Short mmCIF file of C-alpha atoms in Angstrom, two decimals:
data_model
loop_
_atom_site.label_atom_id
_atom_site.label_comp_id
_atom_site.label_asym_id
_atom_site.label_seq_id
_atom_site.Cartn_x
_atom_site.Cartn_y
_atom_site.Cartn_z
CA UNK L 1 25.41 -5.24 -6.25
CA UNK L 2 24.94 -8.90 -5.32
CA UNK L 3 23.27 -11.92 -6.86
CA UNK L 4 20.73 -14.65 -6.15
CA UNK L 5 20.21 -17.99 -7.86
CA UNK L 6 17.38 -17.69 -10.36
CA UNK L 7 15.39 -19.90 -12.71
CA UNK L 8 13.08 -18.49 -15.36
CA UNK L 9 10.01 -20.46 -16.47
CA UNK L 10 7.24 -19.86 -18.97
CA UNK L 11 3.73 -21.11 -18.31
CA UNK L 12 0.52 -21.39 -20.31
CA UNK L 13 -2.93 -22.94 -20.11
CA UNK L 14 -3.03 -25.80 -22.61
CA UNK L 15 -6.54 -27.21 -22.71
CA UNK L 16 -7.21 -28.94 -19.38
CA UNK L 17 -3.49 -28.76 -18.48
CA UNK L 18 -0.98 -26.13 -17.40
CA UNK L 19 2.40 -26.44 -19.11
CA UNK L 20 5.49 -24.93 -17.44
CA UNK L 21 8.87 -24.92 -19.22
CA UNK L 22 12.26 -23.85 -17.88
CA UNK L 23 13.78 -21.35 -20.30
CA UNK L 24 16.86 -20.18 -18.40
CA UNK L 25 18.80 -20.04 -15.17
CA UNK L 26 21.70 -18.12 -13.73
CA UNK L 27 22.67 -15.41 -11.26
CA UNK L 28 20.17 -12.56 -10.96
CA UNK L 29 21.74 -9.21 -9.97
CA UNK L 30 20.08 -7.75 -6.87
CA UNK L 31 20.98 -4.53 -5.08
CA UNK L 32 20.35 -4.66 -1.33
CA UNK L 33 19.58 -0.92 -1.38
CA UNK L 34 16.97 -1.47 -4.11
CA UNK L 35 15.39 -4.36 -2.22
CA UNK L 36 15.13 -2.29 0.95
CA UNK L 37 13.99 0.77 -0.99
CA UNK L 38 10.99 -0.96 -2.59
CA UNK L 39 9.65 -1.93 0.81
CA UNK L 40 10.26 1.51 2.28
CA UNK L 41 8.00 2.94 -0.44
CA UNK L 42 5.13 0.54 0.28
CA UNK L 43 3.09 3.00 2.33
CA UNK L 44 -0.63 3.19 3.04
CA UNK L 45 -1.59 6.73 2.11
CA UNK L 46 -4.59 6.67 4.44
CA UNK L 47 -2.48 6.12 7.57
CA UNK L 48 -0.11 8.28 9.57
CA UNK L 49 3.36 8.10 8.03
CA UNK L 50 6.38 8.47 10.27
CA UNK L 51 10.04 8.39 9.29
CA UNK L 52 11.04 6.59 12.49
CA UNK L 53 8.75 3.65 11.70
CA UNK L 54 10.13 3.31 8.19
CA UNK L 55 13.69 3.46 9.51
CA UNK L 56 12.90 0.74 12.06
CA UNK L 57 11.59 -1.55 9.30
CA UNK L 58 14.67 -0.85 7.16
CA UNK L 59 17.00 -1.61 10.08
CA UNK L 60 15.23 -4.89 10.82
CA UNK L 61 15.26 -6.13 7.22
CA UNK L 62 18.91 -5.18 6.70
CA UNK L 63 19.84 -7.01 9.90
CA UNK L 64 18.59 -10.33 8.51
CA UNK L 65 20.07 -9.90 5.02
CA UNK L 66 23.74 -9.77 4.17
CA UNK L 67 25.44 -8.80 0.91
CA UNK L 68 29.09 -9.79 1.43
CA UNK L 69 31.41 -8.29 -1.14
CA UNK L 70 30.61 -6.90 -4.59
CA UNK L 71 29.04 -9.50 -6.86
CA UNK L 72 28.74 -12.16 -4.17
CA UNK L 73 25.52 -14.08 -3.39
CA UNK L 74 22.92 -12.44 -1.17
CA UNK L 75 22.76 -14.23 2.18
CA UNK L 76 20.36 -14.41 5.11
CA UNK L 77 21.19 -14.91 8.80
CA UNK L 78 19.49 -18.31 8.75
CA UNK L 79 20.11 -19.14 12.39
CA UNK L 80 18.36 -15.96 13.49
CA UNK L 81 15.69 -16.40 10.83
CA UNK L 82 14.55 -19.84 12.00
CA UNK L 83 14.69 -18.71 15.63
CA UNK L 84 12.36 -15.78 14.92
CA UNK L 85 8.59 -15.69 15.27
CA UNK L 86 6.37 -16.54 12.31
CA UNK L 87 5.47 -12.87 11.97
CA UNK L 88 9.10 -11.78 11.67
CA UNK L 89 9.91 -14.59 9.23
CA UNK L 90 6.89 -13.53 7.19
CA UNK L 91 8.06 -9.91 7.16
CA UNK L 92 11.53 -10.88 5.90
CA UNK L 93 10.31 -13.31 3.22
CA UNK L 94 7.52 -11.04 1.95
CA UNK L 95 9.81 -8.00 1.89
CA UNK L 96 12.45 -9.98 0.01
CA UNK L 97 9.81 -11.23 -2.42
CA UNK L 98 8.61 -7.71 -3.27
CA UNK L 99 12.15 -6.53 -3.86
CA UNK L 100 12.99 -9.58 -5.99
CA UNK L 101 9.97 -9.00 -8.19
CA UNK L 102 11.28 -5.55 -9.06
CA UNK L 103 14.85 -6.86 -9.45
CA UNK L 104 13.57 -9.49 -11.87
CA UNK L 105 11.75 -6.92 -14.00
CA UNK L 106 14.90 -4.79 -14.17
CA UNK L 107 17.28 -7.66 -14.95
CA UNK L 108 15.06 -9.64 -17.33
CA UNK L 109 13.19 -6.87 -19.15
CA UNK L 110 15.45 -3.84 -18.50
CA UNK L 111 12.46 -2.20 -16.82
CA UNK L 112 13.43 1.31 -15.78
CA UNK L 113 11.61 3.20 -13.03
CA UNK L 114 12.77 6.51 -14.50
CA UNK L 115 10.91 5.81 -17.76
CA UNK L 116 7.93 3.67 -16.76
CA UNK L 117 5.51 3.58 -13.87
CA UNK L 118 5.49 0.93 -11.16
CA UNK L 119 2.45 0.70 -8.94
CA UNK L 120 1.40 -1.44 -6.00
CA UNK L 121 -2.17 -2.67 -5.85
CA UNK L 122 -1.80 -4.25 -2.42
CA UNK L 123 -4.68 -2.05 -1.25
CA UNK L 124 -6.88 -0.85 -4.08
CA UNK L 125 -8.29 2.68 -4.25
CA UNK L 126 -12.07 2.74 -4.35
CA UNK L 127 -12.25 3.82 -7.99
CA UNK L 128 -10.35 0.68 -9.08
CA UNK L 129 -12.58 -1.84 -7.34
CA UNK L 130 -14.63 -2.13 -10.53
CA UNK L 131 -11.52 -3.11 -12.55
CA UNK L 132 -10.38 -5.94 -10.27
CA UNK L 133 -12.69 -8.11 -8.26
CA UNK L 134 -12.67 -7.72 -4.49
CA UNK L 135 -11.83 -11.43 -4.08
CA UNK L 136 -9.46 -13.66 -6.01
CA UNK L 137 -6.50 -12.57 -8.10
CA UNK L 138 -5.43 -8.95 -8.37
CA UNK L 139 -1.96 -7.55 -9.16
CA UNK L 140 0.66 -6.71 -6.56
CA UNK L 141 2.61 -4.61 -9.05
CA UNK L 142 2.09 -3.38 -12.60
CA UNK L 143 5.13 -2.87 -14.84
CA UNK L 144 5.05 -0.78 -18.02
CA UNK L 145 7.31 -2.52 -20.55
CA UNK L 146 7.96 -1.73 -24.23
CA UNK L 147 5.62 -4.59 -25.20
CA UNK L 148 2.86 -3.33 -22.92
CA UNK L 149 1.81 -3.83 -19.34
CA UNK L 150 2.49 -6.92 -17.30
CA UNK L 151 1.08 -7.59 -13.85
CA UNK L 152 3.35 -8.98 -11.14
CA UNK L 153 2.93 -11.00 -7.99
CA UNK L 154 5.54 -11.55 -5.27
CA UNK L 155 5.67 -14.68 -3.13
CA UNK L 156 8.26 -15.72 -0.55
CA UNK L 157 8.81 -19.00 1.30
CA UNK L 158 11.28 -20.53 3.75
CA UNK L 159 13.05 -23.56 2.31
CA UNK L 160 14.12 -26.08 4.98
CA UNK L 161 16.00 -28.68 2.82
CA UNK L 162 19.67 -28.06 2.01
CA UNK L 163 18.88 -27.68 -1.70
CA UNK L 164 17.49 -24.19 -2.05
CA UNK L 165 15.55 -24.70 -5.29
CA UNK L 166 13.02 -27.58 -5.38
CA UNK L 167 13.28 -30.03 -8.29
CA UNK L 168 9.52 -30.35 -8.62
CA UNK L 169 6.78 -27.74 -8.15
CA UNK L 170 5.14 -27.63 -4.77
CA UNK L 171 1.38 -28.05 -4.48
CA UNK L 172 0.87 -24.36 -3.69
CA UNK L 173 2.94 -23.36 -6.73
CA UNK L 174 0.83 -25.60 -8.97
CA UNK L 175 -2.35 -24.13 -7.56
CA UNK L 176 -1.21 -20.55 -8.08
CA UNK L 177 0.08 -21.18 -11.59
CA UNK L 178 -3.26 -22.71 -12.54
CA UNK L 179 -4.98 -19.51 -11.44
CA UNK L 180 -2.44 -17.20 -13.08
CA UNK L 181 -2.47 -19.08 -16.39
CA UNK L 182 -6.24 -18.64 -16.66
CA UNK L 183 -6.07 -15.03 -15.46
CA UNK L 184 -3.39 -14.25 -18.06
CA UNK L 185 -5.51 -15.79 -20.81
CA UNK L 186 -8.42 -13.58 -19.75
CA UNK L 187 -6.37 -10.37 -19.26
CA UNK L 188 -4.10 -10.42 -22.29
CA UNK L 189 -3.60 -6.65 -22.12
CA UNK L 190 -1.58 -7.19 -18.93
CA UNK L 191 -0.81 -10.87 -18.36
CA UNK L 192 0.63 -12.04 -15.04
CA UNK L 193 4.13 -13.03 -13.99
CA UNK L 194 5.23 -14.24 -10.58
CA UNK L 195 8.42 -14.37 -8.55
CA UNK L 196 8.70 -17.06 -5.92
CA UNK L 197 11.55 -16.36 -3.47
CA UNK L 198 13.19 -19.13 -1.47
CA UNK L 199 15.11 -18.34 1.74
CA UNK L 200 17.22 -21.11 3.27
CA UNK L 201 20.43 -21.96 5.02
CA UNK L 202 22.40 -21.72 1.76
CA UNK L 203 21.12 -18.26 0.85
CA UNK L 204 18.39 -16.75 -1.30
CA UNK L 205 17.01 -17.97 -4.64
CA UNK L 206 14.04 -17.17 -6.84
CA UNK L 207 11.83 -18.92 -9.39
CA UNK L 208 10.36 -16.51 -11.95
CA UNK L 209 7.28 -17.60 -13.88
CA UNK L 210 6.46 -15.67 -17.07
CA UNK L 211 3.33 -16.08 -19.18
CA UNK L 212 4.10 -17.64 -22.57
CA UNK L 213 3.34 -14.65 -24.74
CA UNK L 214 5.16 -13.56 -27.90
CA UNK L 215 5.12 -9.94 -26.77
CA UNK L 216 7.60 -10.72 -23.98
CA UNK L 217 9.97 -12.92 -25.99
CA UNK L 218 11.68 -9.92 -27.58
CA UNK L 219 11.85 -8.03 -24.30
CA UNK L 220 13.38 -10.90 -22.34
CA UNK L 221 17.17 -10.64 -22.02
CA UNK L 222 18.62 -13.27 -24.43
CA UNK L 223 20.98 -14.51 -21.72
CA UNK L 224 17.95 -15.94 -19.92
CA UNK L 225 16.65 -17.89 -22.91
CA UNK L 226 17.79 -21.41 -23.72
CA UNK L 227 18.41 -22.48 -27.30
CA UNK L 228 16.51 -25.67 -26.50
CA UNK L 229 13.70 -26.22 -24.03
CA UNK L 230 14.62 -27.23 -20.49
CA UNK L 231 12.62 -29.17 -17.94
CA UNK L 232 8.87 -29.21 -18.23
CA UNK L 233 6.06 -29.55 -15.74
CA UNK L 234 2.52 -30.51 -16.72
CA UNK L 235 -0.41 -30.69 -14.34
CA UNK L 236 -4.18 -30.56 -14.75
CA UNK L 237 -6.29 -27.52 -14.07
CA UNK L 238 -8.70 -28.18 -11.23
CA UNK L 239 -12.27 -28.53 -12.45
CA UNK L 240 -13.54 -25.48 -10.58
CA UNK L 241 -10.79 -23.32 -12.12
CA UNK L 242 -11.27 -24.23 -15.79
CA UNK L 243 -13.45 -21.27 -16.62
CA UNK L 244 -11.24 -18.18 -17.12
CA UNK L 245 -11.92 -15.47 -14.52
CA UNK L 246 -14.47 -13.05 -15.94
CA UNK L 247 -13.73 -9.36 -16.04
CA UNK L 248 -16.07 -7.01 -14.24
CA UNK L 249 -18.90 -5.65 -16.42
CA UNK L 250 -17.95 -2.88 -18.81
CA UNK L 251 -14.33 -3.89 -19.41
CA UNK L 252 -13.38 -5.46 -22.73
CA UNK L 253 -10.99 -8.47 -22.74
CA UNK L 254 -8.46 -6.70 -24.92
CA UNK L 255 -9.23 -3.16 -23.83
CA UNK L 256 -6.61 -0.68 -22.72
CA UNK L 257 -7.06 0.37 -19.09
CA UNK L 258 -4.39 3.03 -19.58
CA UNK L 259 -6.18 6.14 -18.32
CA UNK L 260 -7.23 4.48 -15.09
CA UNK L 261 -3.97 2.63 -14.41
CA UNK L 262 -1.65 5.46 -15.36
CA UNK L 263 -3.51 7.85 -13.06
CA UNK L 264 -2.54 5.98 -9.91
CA UNK L 265 -0.41 8.02 -7.50
CA UNK L 266 3.36 8.11 -7.49
CA UNK L 267 6.02 10.51 -6.28
CA UNK L 268 7.20 11.29 -9.81
CA UNK L 269 5.56 13.84 -12.08
CA UNK L 270 3.70 13.06 -14.29
CA UNK L 271 1.94 10.07 -12.68
CA UNK L 272 2.93 7.68 -15.50
CA UNK L 273 6.49 7.72 -14.16
CA UNK L 274 5.61 7.11 -10.52
CA UNK L 275 7.46 4.59 -8.32
CA UNK L 276 6.04 1.83 -6.20
CA UNK L 277 3.18 3.25 -4.22
CA UNK L 278 0.63 1.47 -2.05
CA UNK L 279 -2.76 3.17 -1.87
CA UNK L 280 -5.53 2.62 0.62
CA UNK L 281 -8.84 0.99 -0.28
CA UNK L 282 -10.43 3.56 1.98
CA UNK L 283 -8.62 6.35 0.17
CA UNK L 284 -10.62 9.58 0.05
CA UNK L 285 -11.56 11.02 -3.32
CA UNK L 286 -8.90 13.77 -3.34
CA UNK L 287 -6.36 14.14 -6.15
CA UNK L 288 -4.01 11.11 -6.14
CA UNK L 289 -0.96 13.13 -7.09
CA UNK L 290 -1.60 15.48 -4.18
CA UNK L 291 -1.83 12.46 -1.86
CA UNK L 292 1.50 11.12 -3.09
CA UNK L 293 3.13 14.50 -2.60
CA UNK L 294 1.58 14.66 0.87
CA UNK L 295 3.09 11.27 1.70
CA UNK L 296 6.59 12.39 0.69
CA UNK L 297 6.14 15.59 2.67
CA UNK L 298 5.03 13.67 5.78
CA UNK L 299 8.15 11.54 5.67
CA UNK L 300 10.30 14.63 5.10
CA UNK L 301 8.77 16.51 8.01
CA UNK L 302 9.16 13.59 10.44
CA UNK L 303 12.77 12.85 9.39
CA UNK L 304 15.65 14.34 11.43
CA UNK L 305 17.73 17.19 10.05
CA UNK L 306 20.79 16.02 8.11
CA UNK L 307 22.50 19.34 7.32
CA UNK L 308 23.06 18.00 3.81
CA UNK L 309 22.08 18.69 0.20
CA UNK L 310 21.79 16.58 -2.94
CA UNK L 311 21.98 18.60 -6.16
CA UNK L 312 21.30 21.72 -4.07
CA UNK L 313 18.14 20.20 -2.52
CA UNK L 314 17.95 19.91 1.30
CA UNK L 315 17.97 16.32 2.56
CA UNK L 316 16.68 14.91 5.84
CA UNK L 317 17.39 11.51 7.36
CA UNK L 318 20.12 9.63 9.19
CA UNK L 319 22.29 6.56 8.86
CA UNK L 320 21.25 3.60 11.00
CA UNK L 321 23.24 0.48 11.86
CA UNK L 322 21.62 -2.82 10.89
CA UNK L 323 22.41 -4.21 14.33
CA UNK L 324 19.07 -5.67 15.47
CA UNK L 325 20.73 -9.12 15.70
CA UNK L 326 24.15 -8.12 17.02
CA UNK L 327 27.18 -6.56 15.38
CA UNK L 328 26.17 -4.66 12.26
CA UNK L 329 27.46 -5.71 8.85
CA UNK L 330 25.73 -2.78 7.12
CA UNK L 331 24.72 0.77 7.72
CA UNK L 332 21.68 2.12 5.86
CA UNK L 333 20.68 5.67 4.97
CA UNK L 334 16.98 6.33 4.45
CA UNK L 335 16.73 9.96 3.36
CA UNK L 336 14.01 12.23 2.01
CA UNK L 337 14.68 15.17 -0.29
CA UNK L 338 12.94 18.49 0.22
CA UNK L 339 11.67 18.53 -3.37
CA UNK L 340 11.67 16.48 -6.57
CA UNK L 341 15.28 16.03 -7.79
CA UNK L 342 16.51 16.28 -11.39
CA UNK L 343 15.96 13.24 -13.57
CA UNK L 344 17.66 10.08 -12.31
CA UNK L 345 19.80 7.82 -14.51
CA UNK L 346 18.48 4.46 -15.70
CA UNK L 347 18.95 1.44 -13.48
CA UNK L 348 21.73 -0.21 -15.49
CA UNK L 349 23.72 3.00 -15.83
CA UNK L 350 23.27 3.64 -12.10
CA UNK L 351 24.59 0.16 -11.27
CA UNK L 352 27.56 0.60 -13.59
CA UNK L 353 28.46 3.97 -12.05
CA UNK L 354 28.14 2.60 -8.49
CA UNK L 355 30.13 -0.60 -9.12
CA UNK L 356 32.60 -1.15 -6.30
CA UNK L 357 31.66 2.11 -4.58
CA UNK L 358 28.33 1.84 -2.77
CA UNK L 359 24.79 0.55 -3.24
CA UNK L 360 22.27 3.37 -3.71
CA UNK L 361 18.77 3.92 -5.06
CA UNK L 362 16.78 7.12 -5.65
CA UNK L 363 13.06 7.08 -6.48
CA UNK L 364 11.27 10.41 -6.48
CA UNK L 365 12.18 12.12 -3.23
CA UNK L 366 13.23 8.96 -1.36
CA UNK L 367 16.92 7.96 -1.24
CA UNK L 368 18.29 4.66 0.11
CA UNK L 369 22.01 3.91 0.47
CA UNK L 370 23.63 0.75 1.89
CA UNK L 371 27.31 0.55 2.77
CA UNK L 372 29.56 -1.72 4.79
CA UNK L 373 29.59 -0.74 8.45
CA UNK L 374 33.39 -0.69 8.24
CA UNK L 375 33.48 1.76 5.32
CA UNK L 376 33.12 5.55 5.49
CA UNK L 377 29.87 7.06 4.16
CA UNK L 378 29.93 8.23 0.54
CA UNK L 379 30.13 11.94 -0.15
CA UNK L 380 26.98 13.67 -1.35
CA UNK L 381 28.87 14.69 -4.48
CA UNK L 382 29.58 11.00 -5.18
CA UNK L 383 25.87 10.18 -4.79
CA UNK L 384 24.99 12.91 -7.27
CA UNK L 385 27.48 11.52 -9.80
CA UNK L 386 25.97 8.03 -9.52
CA UNK L 387 22.27 8.81 -9.28
CA UNK L 388 21.52 11.90 -11.36
CA UNK L 389 21.64 12.16 -15.13
CA UNK L 390 22.58 15.84 -14.94
CA UNK L 391 25.71 15.05 -12.93
#
């Protein structure tokens, strides 16, 4: 487990202005395995899925990121990063942003993927197009928290100055917060929050913007709340944005979209406990749960034999060195189980069990483990003890 610099802000629409207040800052715990894992799960169900492609993406991302020592700050190979093409830099920043959004929900709200569903709306299924407009704002992720649902958006940017966190909001941050403040006011049943990841020569940092809503005050970890208000930003809402975004016809402002949202596909059963799952806008009208199971099976069938078992379940997949940029600092296991495993432990218990041993994450049938290239691989029995509640 490593950390990144983090600042937490609350924002709200206040008449013709948007008010943003810093409410806390500190070190946000981030597991490299979890960050990689979230991106490995972001699959388009309407395309061919192949284990080798996923492993290539994992190897590339892990080659740019470095997690030196337990509890140390997450780093990036900045020299290689700035020398890379715009497309590669975009892949690294966007992948880091998606992982940080999940890390923020776990650290700030104790969100637990074993108890609540997490879904990706990056490509909407046809039957949800009436709930979110085809253009404009729509959620990247939807977290189910004790206070209700909250939509999430991940952003990532390269930061060239030596100071990793900017003192003042950038123009694009202001513009997006204007939109999200109005969207949150219109969709109070699942207001928006945003993570904005910065990658620079001094490491990785993140600004987290939460809607100012009493429902989240109790859920927010007290360590991230100041006793007195911190810095504030105020900026006007652009004239063309002042009208809150209307919902599509037939959906009430304070209605509960539960049946529709909870029925999105995931690899857990029942669907309400599914992990991150991207679904295709062109998705055929077959059962979503069957599609999710088909996705896991495709990855399992295309993965190499491992001659291994986890909790008596056959496992496929291999370790790969994160050596796309030279000597590997890490080795990563992307594995797929032959069937749904027993219930996994909650995220905080998993992190406590794994402390000082290895970095691992299990969601549904997909397992990701990161270890130092100089260390021996963990035993399967050790993985069971860390990951499974029945162990």
